[in-house]
Amino acid sequence: MSLPPLVDPAAELTNDEVRRYSRHLIIPDVGMDGQKRLKNAKVLVIGAGGLGSPALLYLAAAGVGTLGIAEFDEVDESNLQRQVIHGQSDVGKPKALSAKESINEVNPLVNVVVHDERLDNDNVLGVFEQYDLIVDGTDNFATRYMVNDAAYFLKKPYVWGSIYRFDGQASVFWPTLEGAEAPCYRCLYPEPPPPGMVPSCAEGGVLGVLCASIGSIQVNEAIKLLTGIGDPLVGRLMIYDALEMEYRKLKVRKDPHCALCGDNPTVTDLIDYETFCGAISEAAADAAVDATISVSTLEQWLKERDNGDRDFVLVDVREPNEYEINKIPGSVLIPKGEFLNGNALGQLPSDKQVVLHCKSGVRSAEALAVVKGAGYADAVHVGGGVVAWVNQIDPSQPSY
Ligand code: ZN
């Protein structure tokens, strides 16, 4: 299915622009007309992280006239393994500013607009309105559903990508496209996954180069939509397996029962996305009430345990490869999955208090619900997990 171009062409290209974009101009499908459309295009990239880095760099190099960057985070050393728009000297700098500087270096002709704020229900529509197309590089479900809904309400195409370890997915959601039965993100994923079931890249890891594979697919689709060439990924899901080196395409149909774009929508305005996606499950939240200790309390308890004044077992519920990176001394490793399948309970002493921790406190809260349910009434978990331990108690250990 070919589509008309999303953007009208700019009046002209300068001699400088003709020289710069000559390798585009000599492709018949792009040509002068396509390059003028790119010049006139306004694209918003959400996040200057793993996907946003290659997306912004290639959109800028391609000559997209106006590039928006929605990003509120700062550059951290752990970003540099994949977020190639930032460099060592950018650590600690706002990512949006660092990305803008890199773009200016790649292509000073691009007008960069920085939205150095967290997108939320109050500002998302106002920001999206300024653009022709949205490229999504976010890593969390709450933002994704918000972006999908906001793009739908404003009838903007939404170029989506997601990455995890060695697997990536990409698609174009544009349910308001006339003459096509095009789905939205909710048609594909009507419900967010249960909290705690799908780890984020911060919790589960991502192969750095996967960001380039998926981010470049997103740019490819954006350029096709803006210039009206090729067959865009509307109604199709691209699935990439970096280990098998395999691309698969699945058809995604518009769901007539979709809460947003279906025949009888129930989502007619922006909703509370944090609640919809839930940071942790209800069971975990309940278990953590009055059963969360701080890392400084844990440090005190560990001293008392050494002195024989207190007895408990400290269980790290992360994965073995995370345990290799850093650990709280005196902890034993039993991954969260062992709690969910019930195997962990047999490994816990029945006469000791159980103290659980993970990386940040989400997985340990899930495990805490299981442990409390098995009768360990005095079990607790450590708020902030090993991240807080390294930050506040033992900065000599690496964090990730
Ligand atoms: Zn839908």
Coordinates of C-alpha atoms and ligand atoms in Angstrom, one line a residue:
M1 CA 0.0 0.0 0.0
S2 CA 1.6 3.2 -1.1
L3 CA 0.5 6.5 0.6
P4 CA 0.6 10.1 -0.5
P5 CA 3.4 12.2 1.0
L6 CA 2.7 13.5 4.5
V7 CA 4.4 16.8 3.9
D8 CA 4.4 19.4 1.1
P9 CA 7.7 20.3 -0.5
A10 CA 9.6 23.3 0.5
A11 CA 10.0 26.0 -2.1
E12 CA 13.6 25.3 -3.0
L13 CA 16.9 23.8 -2.0
T14 CA 19.9 26.1 -1.7
N15 CA 23.2 25.2 -3.5
D16 CA 24.6 24.1 -0.2
E17 CA 21.7 21.8 0.3
V18 CA 22.0 20.3 -3.2
R19 CA 25.6 19.5 -2.5
R20 CA 24.9 18.0 1.0
Y21 CA 22.0 15.8 -0.1
S22 CA 23.2 14.8 -3.6
R23 CA 23.2 11.1 -2.8
H24 CA 19.5 11.4 -2.1
L25 CA 18.8 13.6 -5.0
I26 CA 20.1 11.1 -7.5
I27 CA 17.8 8.4 -6.3
P28 CA 14.8 8.8 -8.6
D29 CA 12.2 7.9 -5.9
V30 CA 13.5 10.7 -3.6
G31 CA 14.8 13.3 -6.0
M32 CA 14.4 17.0 -5.6
D33 CA 10.8 16.6 -4.7
G34 CA 11.4 14.2 -1.8
Q35 CA 14.3 16.2 -0.4
K36 CA 12.2 19.3 -0.4
R37 CA 9.5 17.5 1.5
L38 CA 12.1 16.4 4.1
K39 CA 13.2 20.0 4.4
N40 CA 9.7 21.0 5.2
A41 CA 9.1 18.1 7.6
K42 CA 8.7 18.4 11.4
V43 CA 9.5 15.2 13.3
L44 CA 9.3 14.7 17.0
V45 CA 11.6 12.0 18.5
I46 CA 10.6 11.0 22.0
G47 CA 13.6 10.1 24.0
A48 CA 17.3 10.7 23.1
G49 CA 18.2 7.2 24.4
G50 CA 18.9 3.9 22.7
L51 CA 16.4 4.2 19.9
G52 CA 16.4 8.0 19.9
S53 CA 20.1 8.3 19.3
P54 CA 20.3 6.6 15.9
A55 CA 16.9 8.0 15.0
L56 CA 17.9 11.6 15.6
L57 CA 21.3 11.3 14.0
Y58 CA 19.9 9.8 10.8
L59 CA 16.9 12.0 10.6
A60 CA 19.2 15.0 11.0
A61 CA 21.7 13.7 8.4
A62 CA 18.8 13.0 6.0
G63 CA 17.8 16.7 6.1
V64 CA 14.6 16.7 8.1
G65 CA 14.1 20.4 8.5
T66 CA 12.7 20.5 12.1
L67 CA 13.6 17.9 14.7
G68 CA 12.0 18.0 18.1
I69 CA 13.6 16.1 21.0
A70 CA 11.4 15.3 24.0
E71 CA 13.8 14.2 26.8
F72 CA 14.2 15.2 30.4
D73 CA 17.0 12.8 31.5
E74 CA 20.7 13.4 31.9
V75 CA 23.5 11.4 30.3
D76 CA 24.8 8.6 32.4
E77 CA 28.0 6.6 31.8
S78 CA 25.8 3.4 31.5
N79 CA 24.1 5.1 28.5
L80 CA 27.2 5.2 26.3
Q81 CA 27.2 1.5 25.5
R82 CA 24.3 2.2 23.0
Q83 CA 23.2 5.9 23.0
V84 CA 25.7 6.9 20.4
I85 CA 24.5 10.5 20.1
H86 CA 26.2 11.2 23.4
G87 CA 29.9 11.1 24.3
Q88 CA 32.1 10.8 27.3
S89 CA 32.2 14.6 27.8
D90 CA 28.4 14.7 27.9
V91 CA 28.1 12.6 31.1
G92 CA 25.9 14.6 33.5
K93 CA 24.6 16.9 30.8
P94 CA 20.9 17.0 29.9
K95 CA 20.4 14.4 27.1
A96 CA 18.3 16.8 25.0
L97 CA 21.1 19.4 25.0
S98 CA 23.8 16.8 24.3
A99 CA 21.7 15.4 21.4
K100 CA 21.1 18.9 20.0
E101 CA 24.9 19.6 20.0
S102 CA 25.6 16.3 18.1
I103 CA 22.8 17.1 15.6
N104 CA 24.3 20.6 15.0
E105 CA 27.6 18.9 14.2
V106 CA 26.0 16.4 11.8
N107 CA 23.8 18.9 10.1
P108 CA 23.7 22.6 11.1
L109 CA 20.8 23.2 8.7
V110 CA 18.4 21.3 11.0
N111 CA 16.2 23.4 13.3
V112 CA 16.4 21.5 16.6
V113 CA 13.6 22.1 19.1
V114 CA 14.3 20.9 22.6
H115 CA 11.4 19.8 24.9
D116 CA 13.4 19.3 28.1
E117 CA 10.5 18.1 30.1
R118 CA 8.7 14.8 30.9
L119 CA 5.8 14.4 28.5
D120 CA 2.5 14.0 30.5
N121 CA -1.2 14.5 30.0
D122 CA -0.9 18.3 30.4
N123 CA 1.7 18.9 27.7
V124 CA 1.7 16.0 25.3
L125 CA -1.0 17.3 22.9
G126 CA 0.5 20.7 22.8
V127 CA 3.9 19.3 21.9
F128 CA 2.6 16.8 19.3
E129 CA 0.6 19.5 17.6
Q130 CA 3.8 21.1 16.4
Y131 CA 4.9 18.0 14.4
D132 CA 3.9 16.0 11.3
L133 CA 5.0 12.6 12.7
I134 CA 6.0 11.1 16.0
V135 CA 9.0 8.7 16.4
D136 CA 8.9 6.8 19.7
G137 CA 12.0 5.9 21.5
T138 CA 10.6 5.4 25.0
D139 CA 11.2 2.4 27.1
N140 CA 8.1 2.2 29.3
F141 CA 4.5 1.1 28.7
A142 CA 2.8 4.1 30.4
T143 CA 4.5 6.6 28.0
R144 CA 3.8 4.3 25.0
Y145 CA 0.1 4.1 25.6
M146 CA 0.0 7.9 26.2
V147 CA 1.9 8.5 23.0
N148 CA -0.4 6.2 21.1
D149 CA -3.5 7.8 22.3
A150 CA -2.2 11.4 21.9
A151 CA -1.1 10.6 18.3
Y152 CA -4.6 9.1 17.6
F153 CA -6.4 12.2 18.9
L154 CA -4.3 14.4 16.8
K155 CA -4.4 12.1 13.7
K156 CA -0.6 11.9 13.6
P157 CA 1.3 8.8 12.4
Y158 CA 3.2 7.1 15.2
V159 CA 6.4 5.2 14.3
W160 CA 7.0 2.8 17.2
G161 CA 10.0 0.6 18.1
S162 CA 10.9 -1.5 21.0
I163 CA 14.0 -3.4 22.0
Y164 CA 15.0 -6.0 24.6
R165 CA 18.2 -8.0 24.8
F166 CA 18.5 -9.4 21.3
D167 CA 14.9 -8.8 20.1
G168 CA 13.3 -5.8 18.5
Q169 CA 10.0 -4.8 17.1
A170 CA 8.8 -1.9 15.0
S171 CA 5.6 -0.8 13.4
V172 CA 3.7 2.3 12.2
F173 CA 0.4 3.0 13.9
W174 CA -1.9 5.4 12.1
P175 CA -5.6 4.4 12.7
T176 CA -6.9 7.7 11.4
L177 CA -5.4 7.1 8.0
E178 CA -8.2 7.4 5.5
G179 CA -9.0 4.5 3.2
A180 CA -7.0 2.0 5.2
E181 CA -8.0 -0.4 8.0
A182 CA -4.9 0.7 10.0
P183 CA -4.4 -0.4 13.6
C184 CA -3.1 1.4 16.7
Y185 CA -0.7 0.2 19.4
R186 CA -3.7 -0.8 21.5
C187 CA -5.1 -3.0 18.7
L188 CA -1.8 -4.9 18.9
Y189 CA -1.4 -4.7 22.7
P190 CA -4.8 -4.0 24.3
E191 CA -3.5 -4.4 27.8
P192 CA -0.1 -3.6 29.3
P193 CA 1.8 -6.6 30.6
P194 CA 1.3 -7.5 34.2
P195 CA 3.6 -5.2 36.3
G196 CA 6.9 -6.9 37.0
M197 CA 6.4 -9.5 34.2
V198 CA 8.3 -7.7 31.4
P199 CA 11.6 -6.3 32.6
S200 CA 12.8 -2.9 31.2
C201 CA 16.2 -2.6 29.5
A202 CA 17.5 -1.3 32.8
E203 CA 16.4 -4.5 34.5
G204 CA 17.0 -7.0 31.7
G205 CA 19.7 -5.5 29.4
V206 CA 19.9 -4.7 25.7
L207 CA 22.5 -5.4 23.1
G208 CA 23.8 -1.9 22.2
V209 CA 23.7 -2.4 18.4
L210 CA 20.1 -3.6 18.5
C211 CA 19.2 0.1 19.0
A212 CA 20.7 0.9 15.6
S213 CA 18.9 -2.0 13.9
I214 CA 15.5 -0.9 15.2
G215 CA 16.1 2.9 15.3
S216 CA 17.1 2.8 11.6
I217 CA 13.9 0.9 10.7
Q218 CA 12.0 3.7 12.4
V219 CA 13.9 6.4 10.4
N220 CA 13.4 4.4 7.2
E221 CA 9.6 4.4 7.8
A222 CA 9.5 8.0 8.8
I223 CA 11.2 9.0 5.6
K224 CA 8.9 6.9 3.5
L225 CA 5.8 8.5 5.2
L226 CA 7.1 12.0 4.8
T227 CA 8.0 11.7 1.2
G228 CA 5.3 9.2 0.1
I229 CA 7.7 6.5 -1.2
G230 CA 7.5 2.8 -0.8
D231 CA 5.2 0.7 1.3
P232 CA 5.1 1.8 4.9
L233 CA 4.9 -0.5 7.9
V234 CA 1.2 0.3 8.5
G235 CA -0.8 -2.7 9.7
R236 CA 2.4 -4.8 9.8
L237 CA 4.7 -5.7 12.7
M238 CA 8.4 -6.1 12.0
I239 CA 10.0 -8.6 14.4
Y240 CA 13.8 -8.8 14.5
D241 CA 15.8 -11.6 16.1
A242 CA 19.5 -10.5 16.3
L243 CA 20.7 -14.0 17.4
E244 CA 19.1 -15.9 14.6
M245 CA 19.5 -12.8 12.3
E246 CA 15.9 -13.1 11.2
Y247 CA 13.3 -10.5 10.2
R248 CA 9.7 -11.6 10.3
K249 CA 6.6 -9.5 9.3
L250 CA 3.2 -10.1 10.9
K251 CA 0.0 -8.6 9.7
V252 CA -1.7 -6.5 12.5
R253 CA -5.3 -5.9 12.0
K254 CA -7.4 -3.1 13.3
D255 CA -9.4 -4.4 16.3
P256 CA -13.0 -3.4 16.0
H257 CA -13.2 -3.8 19.8
C258 CA -10.1 -1.6 20.4
A259 CA -10.7 0.7 23.4
L260 CA -9.3 3.7 21.4
C261 CA -9.9 3.3 17.7
G262 CA -12.6 0.6 17.7
D263 CA -16.3 1.0 16.9
N264 CA -17.3 1.7 20.5
P265 CA -14.3 3.4 22.1
T266 CA -14.0 3.7 25.9
V267 CA -10.8 5.8 25.8
T268 CA -12.0 9.1 24.5
D269 CA -9.5 11.3 26.2
L270 CA -6.1 10.9 27.8
I271 CA -6.3 8.6 30.8
D272 CA -4.1 8.0 34.0
Y273 CA -1.4 6.0 32.3
E274 CA 0.7 5.3 35.4
T275 CA -2.4 3.6 37.0
F276 CA -3.3 1.8 33.8
C277 CA 0.2 0.2 33.6
G278 CA 0.8 0.0 37.3
A279 CA 4.4 0.4 38.6
I280 CA 4.0 -2.8 40.6
S281 CA 1.1 -5.3 40.9
E282 CA -1.5 -4.8 43.5
A283 CA -0.3 -7.9 45.4
A284 CA 3.2 -6.5 45.5
A285 CA 2.1 -3.1 46.6
D286 CA 0.1 -4.6 49.4
A287 CA 2.9 -6.8 50.5
A288 CA 5.4 -3.8 50.6
V289 CA 3.2 -1.7 52.9
D290 CA 5.0 -1.6 56.3
A291 CA 7.4 -4.2 55.0
T292 CA 10.0 -2.0 53.2
I293 CA 13.3 -1.1 54.9
S294 CA 15.9 1.4 53.7
V295 CA 19.5 0.5 52.8
S296 CA 20.7 2.3 55.9
T297 CA 18.4 0.1 58.1
L298 CA 19.8 -2.9 56.2
E299 CA 23.4 -1.8 56.9
Q300 CA 22.5 -1.6 60.6
W301 CA 20.8 -5.0 60.6
L302 CA 23.8 -6.6 58.9
K303 CA 26.1 -5.2 61.6
E304 CA 23.7 -6.6 64.3
R305 CA 23.7 -10.0 62.4
D306 CA 27.6 -10.0 62.5
N307 CA 27.4 -9.3 66.3
G308 CA 24.9 -12.1 66.8
D309 CA 22.2 -9.7 67.9
R310 CA 19.9 -10.4 65.0
D311 CA 19.3 -13.2 62.6
F312 CA 17.9 -13.1 59.1
V313 CA 18.5 -14.3 55.6
L314 CA 19.2 -11.7 52.9
V315 CA 18.0 -12.9 49.5
D316 CA 19.0 -11.1 46.2
V317 CA 16.2 -12.0 43.7
R318 CA 18.1 -10.6 40.6
E319 CA 19.6 -12.8 37.9
P320 CA 23.1 -14.4 38.3
N321 CA 24.7 -12.1 35.7
E322 CA 23.5 -9.1 37.7
Y323 CA 24.9 -10.6 40.9
E324 CA 28.3 -10.7 39.2
I325 CA 28.3 -7.0 38.7
N326 CA 27.6 -5.9 42.2
K327 CA 26.1 -7.3 45.4
I328 CA 25.2 -6.5 49.0
P329 CA 27.7 -8.5 51.1
G330 CA 26.1 -11.4 53.0
S331 CA 23.3 -11.9 50.4
V332 CA 22.4 -15.2 48.8
L333 CA 21.0 -15.3 45.2
I334 CA 17.6 -16.8 44.4
P335 CA 16.2 -15.2 41.2
K336 CA 12.6 -13.9 41.2
G337 CA 11.5 -16.6 38.8
E338 CA 12.2 -19.2 41.5
F339 CA 9.7 -17.4 43.8
L340 CA 7.0 -17.2 41.1
N341 CA 7.3 -21.0 40.3
G342 CA 7.4 -21.9 44.0
N343 CA 10.9 -23.5 44.0
A344 CA 12.4 -20.7 46.2
L345 CA 10.2 -21.5 49.2
G346 CA 12.0 -24.8 49.8
Q347 CA 15.4 -23.0 50.0
L348 CA 14.3 -20.5 52.6
P349 CA 15.0 -21.2 56.3
S350 CA 11.7 -21.5 58.2
D351 CA 13.1 -20.1 61.5
K352 CA 14.6 -16.8 60.2
Q353 CA 13.3 -13.5 59.0
V354 CA 13.5 -13.1 55.2
V355 CA 14.9 -9.9 53.8
L356 CA 14.6 -9.5 50.0
H357 CA 16.2 -7.1 47.6
C358 CA 16.7 -6.7 43.8
K359 CA 18.1 -3.9 41.6
S360 CA 15.6 -1.2 42.4
G361 CA 12.8 -2.7 44.6
V362 CA 10.2 -3.8 41.9
R363 CA 11.1 -7.5 41.6
S364 CA 11.7 -7.8 45.3
A365 CA 8.2 -6.5 46.0
E366 CA 6.8 -9.2 43.7
A367 CA 8.8 -11.9 45.5
L368 CA 7.8 -10.4 48.9
A369 CA 4.1 -11.0 48.0
V370 CA 4.9 -14.7 47.4
V371 CA 7.0 -15.1 50.6
K372 CA 4.4 -13.4 52.7
G373 CA 1.7 -15.5 51.1
A374 CA 3.7 -18.6 52.2
G375 CA 3.5 -17.5 55.8
Y376 CA 6.6 -15.4 56.4
A377 CA 4.7 -12.7 58.1
D378 CA 7.8 -10.7 59.1
A379 CA 9.5 -10.7 55.7
V380 CA 10.6 -7.4 54.3
H381 CA 12.2 -6.0 51.2
V382 CA 14.8 -3.3 50.7
G383 CA 13.5 -0.1 49.0
G384 CA 15.7 1.1 46.2
G385 CA 17.6 -2.3 46.1
V386 CA 21.2 -2.6 45.2
V387 CA 21.1 0.7 43.3
A388 CA 20.4 2.5 46.6
W389 CA 23.0 0.4 48.4
V390 CA 25.8 1.4 45.9
N391 CA 24.7 5.0 45.9
Q392 CA 24.3 5.5 49.6
I393 CA 26.4 2.8 51.3
D394 CA 29.1 1.5 49.1
P395 CA 30.0 3.8 46.2
S396 CA 33.2 1.7 45.5
Q397 CA 31.0 -0.9 43.7
P398 CA 30.0 -0.4 40.1
S399 CA 26.3 0.3 39.3
Y400 CA 24.5 -0.6 36.1
Ligands
ZN1 ZN -6.7 0.5 18.1

